[in-house]
Amino acid sequence: MLFHTISSGISPVTARLRMTRLAGALLLGAALATGPAHFAEARGAPESFADLAEQISPAVVNITTSSVVETATTEAPELPEGLQDFFDQFENGPGGPSGPRRSEALGSGFVISEDGYIVTNNHVIEGTDEIEVEFFSHKRLPAKLVGRDPKTDIALLKVESEEPLSFVNFGNSDLTRVGDWVMAMGNPLGQGFSVSAGIVSARGRELQGTYDDFIQTDAAINKGNSGGPLFNMDGQVIGVNTAILSPTGGSIGIGFSMASNVVSKVVDQLREFGETRRGWLGVRIQDVTPDVAEAMGLGEGTAGALVTDVPDGPAKDAGLMAGDVITGFNGQTIKDVHDLTRRVADAPIGEEVPLEIVREGKSETLQVKLGRREEAEAVEEAVAKPGADMPAEVELLGLTVQPISPEIAQQLNLPEDAEGLVVTKVDATSEAYTKGLREGDVITEAGQQKVATLKDLRDRVSEAKDAGRKSILLLIRREGDPRFVALSVE
C-alpha cells in the first residue's frame, strides 16, 4: 500500500515532479478527515446532507497553480510500484515537447475569514509561481501565499475581494468520535465542486510527520481533494484532507485529514507571523516501553518520554539529564514521545514552564524556558559508517564488543577522547539483534552508568543480576543518535 497526496495534475510534468519528489515517503494524493461530535449522545444517520452542503459550499474553493518547469528528454526515473499506470495516463510520448513549459495542477481549499484568508495543503502550492482560486459561484481571484508549514502540510493564502466572502469556522477535533458522520468537499480529479460523506474510521493516526494527528475517514477522497475541508454535521471544519492509503492512487475508503486542532494553531501563526513559531525543549527522547521501565526500576505502567541525550539548549540549562523520564509538561500528563513533542511545540516561546520528571526513582519538577524550534534546527553532517574489520574482544548479551581506540574513534568520526564500547558483531539469534543493535553501535552507558572498559560492562551486568533485575538498560549511540535499549540478563 502507498500513501498518496491528492493534488490533481493537469500537466504530465507537474504530475511527475510532484510524485517523484515524495516517492517512497508520503506520495502526492488525497486524504480525508473526520468530524468531532459536540454532543455526548450519538446522532442518527442524517436524512439528507443537502442542507449542510448548501450551507458550506460558498466557502469551499478550487485552487489552480501554475509554474514554469523544464521538461526532460532523458529517460524517466523509475517509479514506485503502483504509480506507473497513473503516469502512463499523462506522459508525453516519443517526440513530445522539450525545454521550458508552463504546467498546471489542481487542489482544494476553504475560506476562513470574510477578508479572504484561505487554507489549503502545502503540497498544493509548493514550487508554484501563480495561484488562482475559483469559488462556488465560478468567480475567480488571484491568490498570494501568506505562509506555509511543510511539517503539517498546511499553507495559508490570501485573496482580495471587493465584497465580504462566505467562510467557515474550525471545530474542536478533540471532540470527534469514531463513528461520527463527516462530509468532505473539494475538486476531485479536476471535476469541480463535489461532495462525499462517510464516518470517522479512526483518530490519532500518525503517518510519518513529527506533528501528525490525522483523522481517518471512509468518505470518498481522490486526487484534487488535497487541502479541502472535512466537516462535522454542524458545518465546522474538523480536518484538512491530506493523504490516502491506496495501491493505485484512487480512493479505497482509507483517507487521512490533519486534525483541526493542529491546523488552527498553525494557521494562527502563519496569519500573524508568516511562519511557524514552535517551542523547543532541546532533548532527544524515546518512549518508555515495559522492558525499559523494568530495567530502570520504574513502576509498572509508567508512561512518559525517556531522555536519551541533552545537547546544549533549554533542557540542559534547566538541569535535565539523560536517563530522566519526562512524565508531565506544563501541568499536563505526558503519555509518550509524540504527546510531549506536540505539547512543547504548542507552548509559548521564552516563558518558563514546569517539567515533571522521574530521576533515579524520585519525582522532581524543573523549570524550563523554551526556545524556538525553527531557530534551533540545523542539518547534521552525515557520519561515515564504520568498517567491519575490527577485532573482537569479548562476547556478552549477544554482542561482541571492544573499547574505543583512537583508530576506531577516527573510523566512527568520534571525538578523540570518546569513551565507550563499540559493537563489532551481533548474534543474529540474540535479543540484541531483534531489538535493532548492529555493528558499529557504541555503548556509552549500562545500568545508567558510564562504561569505558569491558570490566565496566561486566560489572554493570553483574549488579543488575544481583539486584534481581531481569534486564539492563544500555545507552546506544549510532551515527551520533542516542537511544536506550533494555536487554535481558537472565
Tab-separated table of C-alpha atoms in Angstrom, residues 20-490:
chain	number	residue	atom	x	y	z
A	20	THR	CA	8.729	11.676	-7.719
A	21	ARG	CA	9.575	14.329	-5.147
A	22	LEU	CA	7.820	12.395	-2.407
A	23	ALA	CA	8.221	8.909	-3.839
A	24	GLY	CA	8.928	6.360	-1.152
A	25	ALA	CA	7.628	8.707	1.507
A	26	LEU	CA	4.237	10.398	1.637
A	27	LEU	CA	3.297	10.412	-2.055
A	28	LEU	CA	1.119	13.094	-3.590
A	29	GLY	CA	-2.557	12.245	-3.384
A	30	ALA	CA	-5.603	12.900	-1.277
A	31	ALA	CA	-6.832	12.493	2.227
A	32	LEU	CA	-9.880	12.820	4.342
A	33	ALA	CA	-10.629	13.835	7.844
A	34	THR	CA	-13.155	13.177	10.482
A	35	GLY	CA	-15.534	15.445	12.314
A	36	PRO	CA	-15.883	15.933	16.043
A	37	ALA	CA	-19.155	15.230	17.790
A	38	HIS	CA	-20.302	18.097	20.008
A	39	PHE	CA	-22.828	16.102	21.966
A	40	ALA	CA	-22.428	13.193	24.319
A	41	GLU	CA	-25.287	11.262	22.778
A	42	ALA	CA	-24.908	9.539	19.413
A	43	ARG	CA	-26.575	11.062	16.362
A	44	GLY	CA	-28.612	9.077	13.906
A	45	ALA	CA	-27.842	8.980	10.212
A	46	PRO	CA	-28.941	12.248	8.554
A	47	GLU	CA	-31.912	12.006	6.258
A	48	SER	CA	-30.009	14.161	3.769
A	49	PHE	CA	-26.742	16.092	3.531
A	50	ALA	CA	-28.291	18.635	1.162
A	51	ASP	CA	-28.838	21.438	3.692
A	52	LEU	CA	-25.310	21.122	5.024
A	53	ALA	CA	-23.824	21.056	1.524
A	54	GLU	CA	-25.767	24.165	0.578
A	55	GLN	CA	-24.607	25.912	3.734
A	56	ILE	CA	-20.882	25.310	3.344
A	57	SER	CA	-20.427	25.286	-0.460
A	58	PRO	CA	-19.796	29.046	-0.835
A	59	ALA	CA	-16.725	28.785	1.439
A	60	VAL	CA	-15.058	25.879	-0.390
A	61	VAL	CA	-12.734	26.720	-3.292
A	62	ASN	CA	-10.897	25.074	-6.155
A	63	ILE	CA	-7.219	26.010	-6.435
A	64	THR	CA	-5.254	26.091	-9.689
A	65	THR	CA	-1.487	26.507	-9.523
A	66	SER	CA	0.869	27.279	-12.369
A	67	SER	CA	4.641	27.163	-12.744
A	68	VAL	CA	7.335	27.035	-15.417
A	69	VAL	CA	9.247	23.756	-15.458
A	70	GLU	CA	11.915	22.126	-17.556
A	71	THR	CA	10.788	19.063	-19.491
A	72	ALA	CA	13.401	16.346	-19.664
A	73	THR	CA	14.333	14.483	-22.815
A	74	THR	CA	16.142	11.784	-20.856
A	75	GLU	CA	14.632	8.515	-19.726
A	76	ALA	CA	12.008	8.951	-16.993
A	77	PRO	CA	13.018	7.925	-13.462
A	78	GLU	CA	11.900	4.567	-12.116
A	79	LEU	CA	8.618	4.931	-10.255
A	80	PRO	CA	7.391	3.205	-7.094
A	81	GLU	CA	5.158	0.203	-7.549
A	82	GLY	CA	1.527	1.242	-8.071
A	83	LEU	CA	2.275	4.585	-9.732
A	84	GLN	CA	3.258	3.652	-13.272
A	85	ASP	CA	-0.319	3.397	-14.532
A	86	PHE	CA	-1.039	6.897	-13.215
A	87	PHE	CA	1.903	8.392	-15.084
A	88	ASP	CA	1.088	6.495	-18.265
A	89	GLN	CA	-2.140	8.476	-18.477
A	90	PHE	CA	-0.254	11.778	-18.609
A	91	GLU	CA	3.156	11.004	-20.119
A	92	ASN	CA	4.222	12.636	-23.371
A	93	GLY	CA	5.026	10.042	-25.987
A	94	PRO	CA	8.235	9.917	-28.034
A	95	GLY	CA	8.903	13.193	-29.743
A	96	GLY	CA	6.971	15.189	-27.136
A	97	PRO	CA	7.902	18.806	-26.346
A	98	SER	CA	11.151	19.541	-24.535
A	99	GLY	CA	12.553	22.637	-22.850
A	100	PRO	CA	10.709	25.093	-20.554
A	101	ARG	CA	6.924	24.920	-20.442
A	102	ARG	CA	4.137	26.017	-18.111
A	103	SER	CA	2.381	23.311	-16.134
A	104	GLU	CA	-0.743	23.461	-14.003
A	105	ALA	CA	-2.130	21.441	-11.100
A	106	LEU	CA	-5.361	21.396	-9.142
A	107	GLY	CA	-6.220	21.242	-5.467
A	108	SER	CA	-8.857	22.381	-2.981
A	109	GLY	CA	-9.150	24.778	-0.068
A	110	PHE	CA	-11.576	26.706	2.121
A	111	VAL	CA	-12.144	30.317	3.211
A	112	ILE	CA	-11.723	31.024	6.944
A	113	SER	CA	-12.424	34.773	7.038
A	114	GLU	CA	-14.569	37.251	5.175
A	115	ASP	CA	-11.459	39.249	4.219
A	116	GLY	CA	-10.091	36.394	2.117
A	117	TYR	CA	-7.776	34.078	4.074
A	118	ILE	CA	-7.812	30.564	2.583
A	119	VAL	CA	-6.383	27.287	3.936
A	120	THR	CA	-5.008	24.512	1.731
A	121	ASN	CA	-2.212	21.910	1.707
A	122	ASN	CA	1.396	22.989	1.320
A	123	HIS	CA	1.973	20.384	-1.399
A	124	VAL	CA	-0.788	22.009	-3.477
A	125	ILE	CA	1.102	25.307	-3.804
A	126	GLU	CA	4.728	24.282	-3.246
A	127	GLY	CA	7.052	25.385	-6.052
A	128	THR	CA	4.392	27.357	-7.930
A	129	ASP	CA	4.580	30.961	-9.136
A	130	GLU	CA	0.888	31.610	-9.838
A	131	ILE	CA	-2.132	30.653	-7.731
A	132	GLU	CA	-5.765	31.169	-8.764
A	133	VAL	CA	-8.819	30.479	-6.626
A	134	GLU	CA	-12.230	29.562	-8.062
A	135	PHE	CA	-15.298	29.978	-5.839
A	136	PHE	CA	-18.542	28.025	-5.952
A	137	SER	CA	-20.094	30.952	-7.829
A	138	HIS	CA	-17.369	30.436	-10.516
A	139	LYS	CA	-15.797	33.747	-9.569
A	140	ARG	CA	-12.008	33.613	-9.935
A	141	LEU	CA	-9.406	35.599	-7.994
A	142	PRO	CA	-5.599	35.522	-7.894
A	143	ALA	CA	-4.149	34.478	-4.548
A	144	LYS	CA	-0.859	35.199	-2.828
A	145	LEU	CA	0.963	32.943	-0.395
A	146	VAL	CA	0.934	34.221	3.194
A	147	GLY	CA	2.924	31.368	4.723
A	148	ARG	CA	3.346	27.605	4.731
A	149	ASP	CA	4.337	24.788	7.075
A	150	PRO	CA	5.771	21.658	5.407
A	151	LYS	CA	5.772	19.775	8.724
A	152	THR	CA	1.954	19.701	8.849
A	153	ASP	CA	1.497	20.206	5.078
A	154	ILE	CA	-0.560	23.375	5.644
A	155	ALA	CA	-0.450	26.624	3.649
A	156	LEU	CA	-2.312	29.924	4.078
A	157	LEU	CA	-3.345	32.017	1.070
A	158	LYS	CA	-4.954	35.463	0.726
A	159	VAL	CA	-7.240	36.881	-1.930
A	160	GLU	CA	-8.501	40.435	-2.270
A	161	SER	CA	-12.259	40.730	-2.784
A	162	GLU	CA	-14.411	43.833	-3.141
A	163	GLU	CA	-17.137	42.171	-1.111
A	164	PRO	CA	-17.048	40.042	2.062
A	165	LEU	CA	-16.574	36.342	1.403
A	166	SER	CA	-18.509	33.433	2.863
A	167	PHE	CA	-16.318	31.495	5.296
A	168	VAL	CA	-16.355	28.506	7.642
A	169	ASN	CA	-15.028	28.048	11.180
A	170	PHE	CA	-12.774	25.409	12.697
A	171	GLY	CA	-14.402	22.945	15.074
A	172	ASN	CA	-12.822	21.109	18.007
A	173	SER	CA	-11.335	17.930	16.532
A	174	ASP	CA	-10.676	16.537	20.017
A	175	LEU	CA	-14.428	16.041	20.383
A	176	THR	CA	-14.553	13.793	17.335
A	177	ARG	CA	-15.597	10.214	17.976
A	178	VAL	CA	-15.077	7.138	15.857
A	179	GLY	CA	-18.345	6.569	14.009
A	180	ASP	CA	-19.351	10.239	13.704
A	181	TRP	CA	-20.727	11.355	10.355
A	182	VAL	CA	-18.480	13.655	8.310
A	183	MET	CA	-18.673	15.311	4.896
A	184	ALA	CA	-15.837	16.245	2.536
A	185	MET	CA	-15.959	18.762	-0.292
A	186	GLY	CA	-13.399	19.573	-2.930
A	187	ASN	CA	-12.238	19.273	-6.525
A	188	PRO	CA	-11.589	15.562	-7.203
A	189	LEU	CA	-9.780	14.800	-10.454
A	190	GLY	CA	-10.443	18.336	-11.660
A	191	GLN	CA	-14.181	17.682	-11.968
A	192	GLY	CA	-15.179	20.744	-9.955
A	193	PHE	CA	-17.076	21.042	-6.689
A	194	SER	CA	-18.036	17.640	-5.359
A	195	VAL	CA	-19.410	16.362	-2.034
A	196	SER	CA	-18.816	12.988	-0.374
A	197	ALA	CA	-19.883	11.679	3.029
A	198	GLY	CA	-18.775	8.951	5.420
A	199	ILE	CA	-17.836	8.366	9.019
A	200	VAL	CA	-14.779	8.801	11.199
A	201	SER	CA	-12.927	5.482	10.968
A	202	ALA	CA	-10.148	6.214	13.482
A	203	ARG	CA	-8.452	9.037	15.328
A	204	GLY	CA	-4.895	9.996	16.243
A	205	ARG	CA	-3.311	8.379	13.188
A	206	GLU	CA	0.389	9.045	12.571
A	207	LEU	CA	1.914	8.747	9.113
A	208	GLN	CA	5.497	9.971	9.336
A	209	GLY	CA	5.433	13.583	10.442
A	210	THR	CA	6.600	14.890	13.819
A	211	TYR	CA	3.294	16.655	14.499
A	212	ASP	CA	0.919	14.178	12.864
A	213	ASP	CA	-2.595	13.897	14.275
A	214	PHE	CA	-4.713	12.541	11.456
A	215	ILE	CA	-8.383	11.666	11.413
A	216	GLN	CA	-9.103	8.619	9.269
A	217	THR	CA	-12.344	8.504	7.279
A	218	ASP	CA	-14.045	6.403	4.629
A	219	ALA	CA	-15.552	9.420	2.825
A	220	ALA	CA	-14.558	9.266	-0.862
A	221	ILE	CA	-11.449	11.390	-1.490
A	222	ASN	CA	-9.407	11.449	-4.691
A	223	LYS	CA	-6.655	13.403	-6.409
A	224	GLY	CA	-7.569	17.087	-6.402
A	225	ASN	CA	-9.171	16.926	-2.934
A	226	SER	CA	-5.869	17.919	-1.280
A	227	GLY	CA	-6.376	20.899	1.002
A	228	GLY	CA	-10.145	20.562	1.062
A	229	PRO	CA	-12.160	20.595	4.290
A	230	LEU	CA	-13.719	17.760	6.267
A	231	PHE	CA	-16.870	18.921	8.048
A	232	ASN	CA	-18.801	17.700	11.038
A	233	MET	CA	-22.570	17.832	10.970
A	234	ASP	CA	-22.535	21.358	12.419
A	235	GLY	CA	-20.728	22.666	9.347
A	236	GLN	CA	-17.430	23.126	11.196
A	237	VAL	CA	-14.067	22.132	9.712
A	238	ILE	CA	-12.527	19.373	11.808
A	239	GLY	CA	-9.815	18.308	9.346
A	240	VAL	CA	-7.893	19.167	6.186
A	241	ASN	CA	-7.787	16.373	3.599
A	242	THR	CA	-4.145	15.428	3.080
A	243	ALA	CA	-3.449	11.788	2.134
A	244	ILE	CA	-4.991	8.458	1.197
A	245	LEU	CA	-3.813	4.904	1.584
A	246	SER	CA	-4.080	3.302	-1.832
A	247	PRO	CA	-2.216	0.852	-4.085
A	248	THR	CA	-3.260	2.739	-7.228
A	249	GLY	CA	-3.703	6.390	-6.247
A	250	GLY	CA	-7.511	6.195	-6.155
A	251	SER	CA	-9.808	6.142	-3.133
A	252	ILE	CA	-10.336	2.796	-1.425
A	253	GLY	CA	-12.014	4.280	1.634
A	254	ILE	CA	-8.908	4.930	3.751
A	255	GLY	CA	-8.185	8.644	3.851
A	256	PHE	CA	-6.481	10.963	6.314
A	257	SER	CA	-7.225	14.531	7.328
A	258	MET	CA	-4.978	16.641	9.552
A	259	ALA	CA	-6.977	17.398	12.714
A	260	SER	CA	-8.301	20.948	13.023
A	261	ASN	CA	-6.783	21.478	16.459
A	262	VAL	CA	-3.359	21.120	14.854
A	263	VAL	CA	-4.251	23.127	11.751
A	264	SER	CA	-5.844	26.065	13.559
A	265	LYS	CA	-2.708	26.703	15.642
A	266	VAL	CA	-0.516	26.615	12.524
A	267	VAL	CA	-2.878	28.930	10.656
A	268	ASP	CA	-2.920	31.450	13.513
A	269	GLN	CA	0.888	31.628	13.437
A	270	LEU	CA	1.075	31.873	9.652
A	271	ARG	CA	-1.510	34.627	9.707
A	272	GLU	CA	0.323	36.631	12.389
A	273	PHE	CA	3.970	35.969	11.516
A	274	GLY	CA	4.001	34.419	8.036
A	275	GLU	CA	5.819	31.427	9.559
A	276	THR	CA	5.511	28.949	12.410
A	277	ARG	CA	6.997	29.565	15.854
A	278	ARG	CA	7.120	26.316	17.783
A	279	GLY	CA	8.503	25.705	21.245
A	280	TRP	CA	11.809	23.839	21.557
A	281	LEU	CA	12.966	21.843	24.566
A	282	GLY	CA	16.261	20.563	23.173
A	283	VAL	CA	16.307	16.852	24.053
A	284	ARG	CA	16.405	13.527	22.299
A	285	ILE	CA	13.754	11.183	23.612
A	286	GLN	CA	12.162	7.773	23.193
A	287	ASP	CA	9.059	6.033	24.526
A	288	VAL	CA	9.140	4.225	27.875
A	289	THR	CA	8.496	0.599	26.941
A	290	PRO	CA	7.671	-2.056	29.584
A	291	ASP	CA	11.154	-3.618	29.363
A	292	VAL	CA	12.852	-0.219	29.650
A	293	ALA	CA	10.661	0.622	32.667
A	294	GLU	CA	11.609	-2.673	34.328
A	295	ALA	CA	15.304	-2.162	33.637
A	296	MET	CA	15.130	1.301	35.205
A	297	GLY	CA	13.232	0.074	38.230
A	298	LEU	CA	10.176	2.180	37.414
A	299	GLY	CA	6.688	1.263	38.471
A	300	GLU	CA	4.529	-0.931	36.282
A	301	GLY	CA	2.571	1.099	33.748
A	302	THR	CA	4.933	4.087	33.916
A	303	ALA	CA	4.424	6.299	30.862
A	304	GLY	CA	6.279	9.295	29.536
A	305	ALA	CA	9.288	10.199	27.407
A	306	LEU	CA	12.733	8.842	28.258
A	307	VAL	CA	15.552	11.351	27.696
A	308	THR	CA	18.444	9.806	25.750
A	309	ASP	CA	20.563	12.910	25.182
A	310	VAL	CA	20.639	16.546	26.322
A	311	PRO	CA	22.670	18.775	23.975
A	312	ASP	CA	23.172	22.463	24.650
A	313	GLY	CA	19.784	24.153	24.869
A	314	PRO	CA	16.838	24.926	27.157
A	315	ALA	CA	16.632	21.426	28.698
A	316	LYS	CA	20.331	21.373	29.594
A	317	ASP	CA	20.072	24.867	31.085
A	318	ALA	CA	17.160	23.638	33.228
A	319	GLY	CA	19.195	20.691	34.554
A	320	LEU	CA	17.611	17.844	32.588
A	321	MET	CA	19.835	14.756	32.242
A	322	ALA	CA	19.984	11.652	30.062
A	323	GLY	CA	18.038	8.888	31.788
A	324	ASP	CA	15.367	11.236	33.153
A	325	VAL	CA	11.784	10.281	32.344
A	326	ILE	CA	9.529	13.231	31.491
A	327	THR	CA	6.084	12.470	32.904
A	328	GLY	CA	4.482	15.919	32.853
A	329	PHE	CA	4.789	19.164	30.909
A	330	ASN	CA	3.202	22.487	31.820
A	331	GLY	CA	0.701	20.794	34.120
A	332	GLN	CA	-0.324	18.086	31.611
A	333	THR	CA	0.484	14.377	31.832
A	334	ILE	CA	2.824	13.074	29.125
A	335	LYS	CA	1.885	9.707	27.623
A	336	ASP	CA	4.661	9.225	25.073
A	337	VAL	CA	7.171	10.930	22.780
A	338	HIS	CA	4.547	12.121	20.307
A	339	ASP	CA	2.487	13.643	23.104
A	340	LEU	CA	5.464	15.582	24.503
A	341	THR	CA	6.572	16.797	21.072
A	342	ARG	CA	3.160	18.282	20.289
A	343	ARG	CA	2.715	19.910	23.697
A	344	VAL	CA	6.160	21.508	23.565
A	345	ALA	CA	5.503	22.792	20.044
A	346	ASP	CA	2.271	24.459	21.192
A	347	ALA	CA	3.822	26.027	24.308
A	348	PRO	CA	4.847	29.714	24.462
A	349	ILE	CA	8.415	30.542	23.468
A	350	GLY	CA	10.600	32.318	26.019
A	351	GLU	CA	8.348	31.555	29.006
A	352	GLU	CA	9.189	29.218	31.869
A	353	VAL	CA	7.051	26.105	32.157
A	354	PRO	CA	7.177	23.291	34.751
A	355	LEU	CA	8.641	19.963	33.640
A	356	GLU	CA	7.839	16.924	35.790
A	357	ILE	CA	10.440	14.154	35.691
A	358	VAL	CA	11.392	10.903	37.380
A	359	ARG	CA	15.118	10.676	38.164
A	360	GLU	CA	16.548	7.587	39.854
A	361	GLY	CA	13.078	6.638	41.038
A	362	LYS	CA	12.254	10.036	42.558
A	363	SER	CA	9.880	12.677	41.182
A	364	GLU	CA	11.190	16.186	40.588
A	365	THR	CA	9.928	19.369	38.940
A	366	LEU	CA	12.210	21.556	36.828
A	367	GLN	CA	11.517	24.963	35.355
A	368	VAL	CA	12.485	25.263	31.687
A	369	LYS	CA	12.406	28.318	29.408
A	370	LEU	CA	11.581	27.098	25.912
A	371	GLY	CA	13.487	28.200	22.846
A	372	ARG	CA	12.187	28.374	19.274
A	373	ARG	CA	12.458	25.167	17.296
A	374	GLU	CA	12.826	26.841	13.895
A	375	GLU	CA	15.895	28.713	15.106
A	376	ALA	CA	17.429	25.628	16.713
A	377	GLU	CA	17.065	23.220	13.798
A	378	ALA	CA	20.208	22.550	11.791
A	379	VAL	CA	21.198	19.908	9.329
A	380	GLU	CA	23.569	17.388	10.913
A	381	GLU	CA	26.537	16.198	8.933
A	382	ALA	CA	26.404	12.572	7.881
A	383	VAL	CA	28.643	10.279	9.878
A	384	ALA	CA	30.711	7.769	7.963
A	385	LYS	CA	29.760	4.160	8.519
A	386	PRO	CA	32.295	2.109	10.420
A	387	GLY	CA	34.303	-0.634	8.823
A	388	ALA	CA	33.838	-4.282	9.610
A	389	ASP	CA	37.431	-5.365	10.240
A	390	MET	CA	37.594	-4.579	13.951
A	391	PRO	CA	38.866	-7.398	16.162
A	392	ALA	CA	36.509	-8.835	18.758
A	393	GLU	CA	37.343	-8.566	22.453
A	394	VAL	CA	34.528	-10.213	24.414
A	395	GLU	CA	31.051	-11.617	23.890
A	396	LEU	CA	28.264	-10.539	26.232
A	397	LEU	CA	24.458	-10.167	25.892
A	398	GLY	CA	24.679	-11.465	22.330
A	399	LEU	CA	27.190	-8.735	21.456
A	400	THR	CA	30.890	-8.775	20.636
A	401	VAL	CA	32.353	-5.519	21.948
A	402	GLN	CA	35.688	-3.792	22.406
A	403	PRO	CA	36.806	-0.468	23.900
A	404	ILE	CA	37.041	2.541	21.596
A	405	SER	CA	40.602	3.085	20.396
A	406	PRO	CA	41.897	6.231	18.652
A	407	GLU	CA	41.709	4.368	15.346
A	408	ILE	CA	38.112	3.306	15.956
A	409	ALA	CA	37.186	6.834	17.074
A	410	GLN	CA	38.551	8.187	13.805
A	411	GLN	CA	36.762	5.485	11.832
A	412	LEU	CA	33.451	6.286	13.540
A	413	ASN	CA	34.058	10.024	13.258
A	414	LEU	CA	34.005	10.360	17.059
A	415	PRO	CA	35.934	12.823	19.237
A	416	GLU	CA	39.468	11.708	20.073
A	417	ASP	CA	38.557	11.431	23.757
A	418	ALA	CA	35.359	9.441	23.113
A	419	GLU	CA	34.708	6.643	25.614
A	420	GLY	CA	32.559	3.549	25.380
A	421	LEU	CA	32.407	0.091	23.854
A	422	VAL	CA	31.963	-0.420	20.153
A	423	VAL	CA	29.880	-3.356	18.893
A	424	THR	CA	31.849	-5.377	16.361
A	425	LYS	CA	29.387	-8.246	15.958
A	426	VAL	CA	25.780	-9.059	16.855
A	427	ASP	CA	24.479	-12.612	17.193
A	428	ALA	CA	21.630	-12.787	14.670
A	429	THR	CA	19.694	-15.111	17.001
A	430	SER	CA	20.018	-12.844	20.029
A	431	GLU	CA	17.603	-10.433	21.691
A	432	ALA	CA	20.101	-7.645	20.933
A	433	TYR	CA	19.715	-8.253	17.195
A	434	THR	CA	15.927	-8.382	17.481
A	435	LYS	CA	15.959	-5.001	19.223
A	436	GLY	CA	17.994	-3.423	16.450
A	437	LEU	CA	21.599	-3.394	17.674
A	438	ARG	CA	24.136	-3.607	14.851
A	439	GLU	CA	27.871	-3.496	14.168
A	440	GLY	CA	29.283	-0.019	14.739
A	441	ASP	CA	26.882	0.879	17.557
A	442	VAL	CA	28.622	2.389	20.576
A	443	ILE	CA	27.588	1.509	24.149
A	444	THR	CA	28.233	4.548	26.383
A	445	GLU	CA	26.161	3.598	29.450
A	446	ALA	CA	24.928	0.412	31.110
A	447	GLY	CA	22.567	0.473	34.063
A	448	GLN	CA	22.579	4.290	33.745
A	449	GLN	CA	26.325	4.415	34.495
A	450	LYS	CA	29.111	5.217	32.045
A	451	VAL	CA	31.120	2.339	30.609
A	452	ALA	CA	34.591	2.749	29.141
A	453	THR	CA	36.085	-0.724	29.644
A	454	LEU	CA	34.964	-4.319	29.279
A	455	LYS	CA	35.121	-4.657	33.071
A	456	ASP	CA	32.663	-1.759	33.405
A	457	LEU	CA	30.102	-3.617	31.296
A	458	ARG	CA	30.622	-6.925	33.102
A	459	ASP	CA	30.236	-5.195	36.479
A	460	ARG	CA	27.020	-3.469	35.448
A	461	VAL	CA	25.539	-6.778	34.236
A	462	SER	CA	26.522	-8.484	37.499
A	463	GLU	CA	24.994	-5.658	39.540
A	464	ALA	CA	21.716	-5.956	37.622
A	465	LYS	CA	21.596	-9.701	38.300
A	466	ASP	CA	22.457	-9.256	41.987
A	467	ALA	CA	19.671	-6.674	42.320
A	468	GLY	CA	17.161	-9.182	40.908
A	469	ARG	CA	16.651	-7.255	37.688
A	470	LYS	CA	15.536	-9.161	34.618
A	471	SER	CA	17.189	-6.723	32.221
A	472	ILE	CA	19.796	-3.991	31.963
A	473	LEU	CA	19.407	-0.632	30.244
A	474	LEU	CA	22.066	0.255	27.666
A	475	LEU	CA	22.557	3.698	26.126
A	476	ILE	CA	23.482	3.160	22.491
A	477	ARG	CA	24.783	5.750	20.038
A	478	ARG	CA	24.572	5.195	16.300
A	479	GLU	CA	25.959	7.875	13.988
A	480	GLY	CA	25.568	10.342	16.845
A	481	ASP	CA	21.938	9.449	17.579
A	482	PRO	CA	21.364	8.052	21.108
A	483	ARG	CA	18.688	5.623	22.271
A	484	PHE	CA	18.094	3.339	25.239
A	485	VAL	CA	17.740	-0.428	24.767
A	486	ALA	CA	16.855	-2.913	27.514
A	487	LEU	CA	18.453	-6.367	27.185
A	488	SER	CA	17.730	-9.434	29.283
A	489	VAL	CA	20.442	-10.508	31.725
A	490	GLU	CA	18.837	-13.835	32.599
